[in-house]
Amino acid sequence: MNGTLYGVSVGPGDPGLITVRAVEVIRACGVIAVPRSSDGAERVALGIAENAVPELGKKELVELSMPMTRDPDRLEAARAAAVESLAAYLRAGRDVAFLTIGDVTVYSTYGYLHERVKAMGFPAEMIAGVPSFCAAAARLGEPLTDAAKPLHIIPAPYEGLEEALGLPGTKVLMKSGKYFGEVRRLLAGRGTDARIVERCGLSDERVYRSLADAPEDAGYLSIIMVKE
């Protein structure tokens, strides 16, 4: 019998925000998979899970190379290699928990692997978690929406970012990283301020209640919240 691949959301940073279901799956799986990237940001998920499930360290750990690049050929090669690595465990009847920070359905590396594994005939499930932007809003003590105002989740590298900033309601910008300086200039040009939570729930979390307070080098794990 084939094993099952689980895409396990571990939440934004605070191990207290991991769901009971996620902990159950991590404990039940003998193999733990984590993406490995050049900046090490994705390994944050492993640290969060280790704090919530101490026995995780006794399980087999598989690191899958996921380069931080827009090169389609490199991305395709990395994803194909990752799927083959996972398939080897699944064929052997072993269940695999693929850890992902935040929620598995929101800008997650796992999303690129899920459908491919299913297309190979293996069972695969997604385990929901607390999205980083929800945790960031709670940390700021500000609701994301109210009444009939819409909520827009936008990647900072989005080519139509300037136009998207003009949308009504609340805009949440994710994956800012090296684009943070550009985002700040665009917002300043519009006379718009924002709130920023960097590395929400982690030990080195930083909160900025104004663009003017945030450094130019705010990291990849930064959530920018723009409200009307």
Short mmCIF file of C-alpha atoms in Angstrom, two decimals:
data_model
loop_
_atom_site.label_atom_id
_atom_site.label_comp_id
_atom_site.label_asym_id
_atom_site.label_seq_id
_atom_site.Cartn_x
_atom_site.Cartn_y
_atom_site.Cartn_z
CA MET A 1 0.00 0.00 0.00
CA ASN A 2 1.29 3.45 -0.91
CA GLY A 3 1.99 6.08 1.68
CA THR A 4 0.21 9.43 1.87
CA LEU A 5 1.77 12.84 1.34
CA TYR A 6 0.53 15.53 3.71
CA GLY A 7 1.10 19.22 3.13
CA VAL A 8 1.21 20.38 6.74
CA SER A 9 0.69 24.03 7.66
CA VAL A 10 2.66 24.99 10.79
CA GLY A 11 1.39 28.57 11.10
CA PRO A 12 3.36 31.82 10.92
CA GLY A 13 5.86 31.38 13.75
CA ASP A 14 4.37 30.89 17.20
CA PRO A 15 4.25 27.10 17.83
CA GLY A 16 1.10 27.74 19.85
CA LEU A 17 -0.68 28.51 16.59
CA ILE A 18 -0.11 25.07 15.07
CA THR A 19 -3.43 23.23 14.82
CA VAL A 20 -4.15 20.03 16.71
CA ARG A 21 -4.62 18.26 13.38
CA ALA A 22 -1.17 19.36 12.16
CA VAL A 23 0.47 18.03 15.33
CA GLU A 24 -1.38 14.71 14.92
CA VAL A 25 -0.16 14.31 11.35
CA ILE A 26 3.44 15.22 12.18
CA ARG A 27 3.46 12.67 15.00
CA ALA A 28 1.95 9.97 12.77
CA CYS A 29 4.35 10.41 9.84
CA GLY A 30 7.74 8.71 9.90
CA VAL A 31 9.21 11.04 7.27
CA ILE A 32 9.38 14.83 7.53
CA ALA A 33 10.07 16.81 4.35
CA VAL A 34 11.15 20.45 4.28
CA PRO A 35 12.05 22.71 1.38
CA ARG A 36 15.62 24.01 1.28
CA SER A 37 16.31 27.41 -0.31
CA SER A 38 19.39 29.61 -0.58
CA ASP A 39 18.24 32.10 2.07
CA GLY A 40 17.13 29.44 4.56
CA ALA A 41 13.73 31.12 5.07
CA GLU A 42 11.77 27.95 4.36
CA ARG A 43 13.54 26.00 7.13
CA VAL A 44 11.71 28.24 9.59
CA ALA A 45 8.82 25.78 9.27
CA LEU A 46 10.99 23.01 10.69
CA GLY A 47 11.95 25.09 13.71
CA ILE A 48 8.32 25.91 14.45
CA ALA A 49 7.29 22.26 14.20
CA GLU A 50 10.18 21.13 16.43
CA ASN A 51 8.99 23.47 19.18
CA ALA A 52 5.47 22.06 18.97
CA VAL A 53 6.44 18.41 18.48
CA PRO A 54 9.74 17.70 20.28
CA GLU A 55 9.87 14.08 19.10
CA LEU A 56 10.12 15.30 15.51
CA GLY A 57 13.91 15.16 15.84
CA LYS A 58 13.76 11.35 15.94
CA LYS A 59 12.09 11.12 12.53
CA GLU A 60 13.74 10.86 9.13
CA LEU A 61 14.29 14.32 7.68
CA VAL A 62 14.32 14.94 3.93
CA GLU A 63 15.44 18.31 2.58
CA LEU A 64 14.20 19.16 -0.90
CA SER A 65 16.02 21.82 -2.90
CA MET A 66 13.70 24.69 -3.84
CA PRO A 67 15.80 27.53 -5.30
CA MET A 68 14.66 31.14 -4.88
CA THR A 69 14.66 31.95 -8.58
CA ARG A 70 12.33 32.93 -11.41
CA ASP A 71 14.24 30.80 -13.93
CA PRO A 72 11.51 28.43 -15.20
CA ASP A 73 13.99 25.71 -16.16
CA ARG A 74 15.64 25.64 -12.73
CA LEU A 75 12.26 25.68 -11.02
CA GLU A 76 10.92 22.83 -13.14
CA ALA A 77 14.03 20.72 -12.55
CA ALA A 78 13.88 21.30 -8.78
CA ARG A 79 10.17 20.47 -8.57
CA ALA A 80 10.53 17.34 -10.67
CA ALA A 81 13.42 16.15 -8.48
CA ALA A 82 11.42 16.89 -5.30
CA VAL A 83 8.43 14.89 -6.55
CA GLU A 84 10.64 11.91 -7.39
CA SER A 85 12.21 12.01 -3.93
CA LEU A 86 8.78 12.08 -2.29
CA ALA A 87 7.46 9.33 -4.58
CA ALA A 88 10.24 6.98 -3.47
CA TYR A 89 9.01 7.14 0.13
CA LEU A 90 5.37 6.87 -0.87
CA ARG A 91 6.02 3.77 -3.00
CA ALA A 92 7.64 2.21 0.05
CA GLY A 93 4.38 2.74 1.96
CA ARG A 94 5.73 5.55 4.13
CA ASP A 95 3.65 8.61 5.02
CA VAL A 96 5.39 11.95 4.52
CA ALA A 97 4.62 15.28 6.21
CA PHE A 98 5.81 18.21 4.08
CA LEU A 99 6.09 21.21 6.41
CA THR A 100 5.17 24.66 5.20
CA ILE A 101 5.10 27.97 7.05
CA GLY A 102 1.77 29.79 7.33
CA ASP A 103 -1.04 28.05 5.46
CA VAL A 104 -0.38 25.42 2.82
CA THR A 105 -2.83 27.03 0.36
CA VAL A 106 -1.27 30.51 0.38
CA TYR A 107 1.92 31.02 -1.68
CA SER A 108 3.25 27.68 -0.50
CA THR A 109 6.07 25.72 -2.10
CA TYR A 110 4.03 22.59 -1.45
CA GLY A 111 1.36 23.68 -3.91
CA TYR A 112 3.71 22.96 -6.83
CA LEU A 113 4.15 19.35 -5.67
CA HIS A 114 0.67 18.40 -4.51
CA GLU A 115 -1.03 17.94 -7.89
CA ARG A 116 1.98 16.19 -9.41
CA VAL A 117 2.06 13.62 -6.63
CA LYS A 118 -1.68 13.02 -7.00
CA ALA A 119 -1.29 12.64 -10.77
CA MET A 120 1.19 9.81 -10.09
CA GLY A 121 -1.57 7.97 -8.22
CA PHE A 122 -0.49 8.70 -4.64
CA PRO A 123 -2.92 10.05 -2.02
CA ALA A 124 -2.16 13.61 -0.91
CA GLU A 125 -3.87 15.85 1.61
CA MET A 126 -3.57 19.47 2.70
CA ILE A 127 -3.69 20.32 6.40
CA ALA A 128 -4.93 23.88 6.93
CA GLY A 129 -3.23 26.34 9.26
CA VAL A 130 -3.19 29.95 10.46
CA PRO A 131 -2.22 32.25 7.57
CA SER A 132 0.59 34.68 8.34
CA PHE A 133 -1.46 37.73 7.41
CA CYS A 134 -4.19 36.79 9.91
CA ALA A 135 -1.60 36.38 12.67
CA ALA A 136 0.01 39.70 11.70
CA ALA A 137 -3.32 41.53 11.89
CA ALA A 138 -3.97 40.02 15.31
CA ARG A 139 -0.48 41.07 16.42
CA LEU A 140 -1.25 44.63 15.33
CA GLY A 141 -4.63 44.45 17.06
CA GLU A 142 -6.37 45.59 13.90
CA PRO A 143 -9.12 43.79 11.96
CA LEU A 144 -8.33 43.05 8.33
CA THR A 145 -11.83 43.91 7.14
CA ASP A 146 -15.10 45.34 8.36
CA ALA A 147 -18.61 45.76 6.97
CA ALA A 148 -18.49 45.22 3.20
CA LYS A 149 -14.85 46.19 2.59
CA PRO A 150 -12.93 43.65 0.48
CA LEU A 151 -9.58 42.07 1.33
CA HIS A 152 -6.83 41.70 -1.28
CA ILE A 153 -3.84 39.37 -0.87
CA ILE A 154 -1.09 40.54 -3.22
CA PRO A 155 2.48 39.30 -3.78
CA ALA A 156 4.90 42.24 -3.63
CA PRO A 157 6.68 41.12 -6.86
CA TYR A 158 3.34 41.38 -8.73
CA GLU A 159 3.80 43.30 -11.99
CA GLY A 160 0.53 45.16 -11.51
CA LEU A 161 1.33 46.18 -7.94
CA GLU A 162 0.90 49.91 -8.45
CA GLU A 163 -2.58 49.42 -9.89
CA ALA A 164 -3.44 46.87 -7.19
CA LEU A 165 -2.61 49.40 -4.48
CA GLY A 166 -5.53 51.47 -5.76
CA LEU A 167 -8.06 48.73 -5.04
CA PRO A 168 -10.68 49.49 -2.37
CA GLY A 169 -10.47 47.90 1.06
CA THR A 170 -7.47 46.33 2.76
CA LYS A 171 -4.37 45.26 0.84
CA VAL A 172 -2.02 42.67 2.32
CA LEU A 173 1.37 42.49 0.60
CA MET A 174 3.34 39.28 0.98
CA LYS A 175 6.76 38.02 -0.11
CA SER A 176 8.17 41.55 0.03
CA GLY A 177 11.85 40.74 0.72
CA LYS A 178 14.09 42.54 -1.75
CA TYR A 179 11.04 44.39 -3.11
CA PHE A 180 10.35 46.18 0.15
CA GLY A 181 12.13 49.38 -0.87
CA GLU A 182 10.11 49.57 -4.07
CA VAL A 183 6.86 48.93 -2.21
CA ARG A 184 7.66 51.68 0.28
CA ARG A 185 8.38 54.16 -2.52
CA LEU A 186 5.12 53.31 -4.25
CA LEU A 187 3.13 53.76 -1.06
CA ALA A 188 4.92 57.00 -0.17
CA GLY A 189 4.16 58.32 -3.65
CA ARG A 190 0.48 57.67 -3.04
CA GLY A 191 0.61 59.32 0.37
CA THR A 192 -0.36 55.98 1.91
CA ASP A 193 1.02 54.59 5.15
CA ALA A 194 1.17 50.93 6.18
CA ARG A 195 1.79 48.58 9.08
CA ILE A 196 4.51 45.94 8.86
CA VAL A 197 5.05 42.77 10.87
CA GLU A 198 8.33 41.00 10.19
CA ARG A 199 8.80 37.33 11.18
CA CYS A 200 5.46 37.25 12.99
CA GLY A 201 5.45 35.00 16.05
CA LEU A 202 9.17 34.18 15.90
CA SER A 203 11.67 35.14 18.58
CA ASP A 204 13.05 37.99 16.46
CA GLU A 205 9.65 39.40 15.45
CA ARG A 206 9.57 43.11 14.69
CA VAL A 207 6.51 45.35 14.38
CA TYR A 208 6.48 48.69 12.57
CA ARG A 209 3.38 50.83 12.77
CA SER A 210 4.53 53.20 10.06
CA LEU A 211 6.55 52.93 6.86
CA ALA A 212 8.92 55.55 8.23
CA ASP A 213 9.87 53.19 11.10
CA ALA A 214 10.71 50.19 8.93
CA PRO A 215 14.25 49.56 7.65
CA GLU A 216 14.97 49.35 3.93
CA ASP A 217 16.03 45.71 4.30
CA ALA A 218 12.85 44.26 5.81
CA GLY A 219 13.05 40.51 5.26
CA TYR A 220 11.22 38.01 3.08
CA LEU A 221 8.90 37.02 5.94
CA SER A 222 7.37 40.48 6.21
CA ILE A 223 3.65 41.21 6.00
CA ILE A 224 2.65 44.70 4.89
CA MET A 225 -0.90 45.76 5.68
CA VAL A 226 -2.36 48.75 3.83
CA LYS A 227 -5.78 49.97 4.92
CA GLU A 228 -7.98 52.74 3.56
#
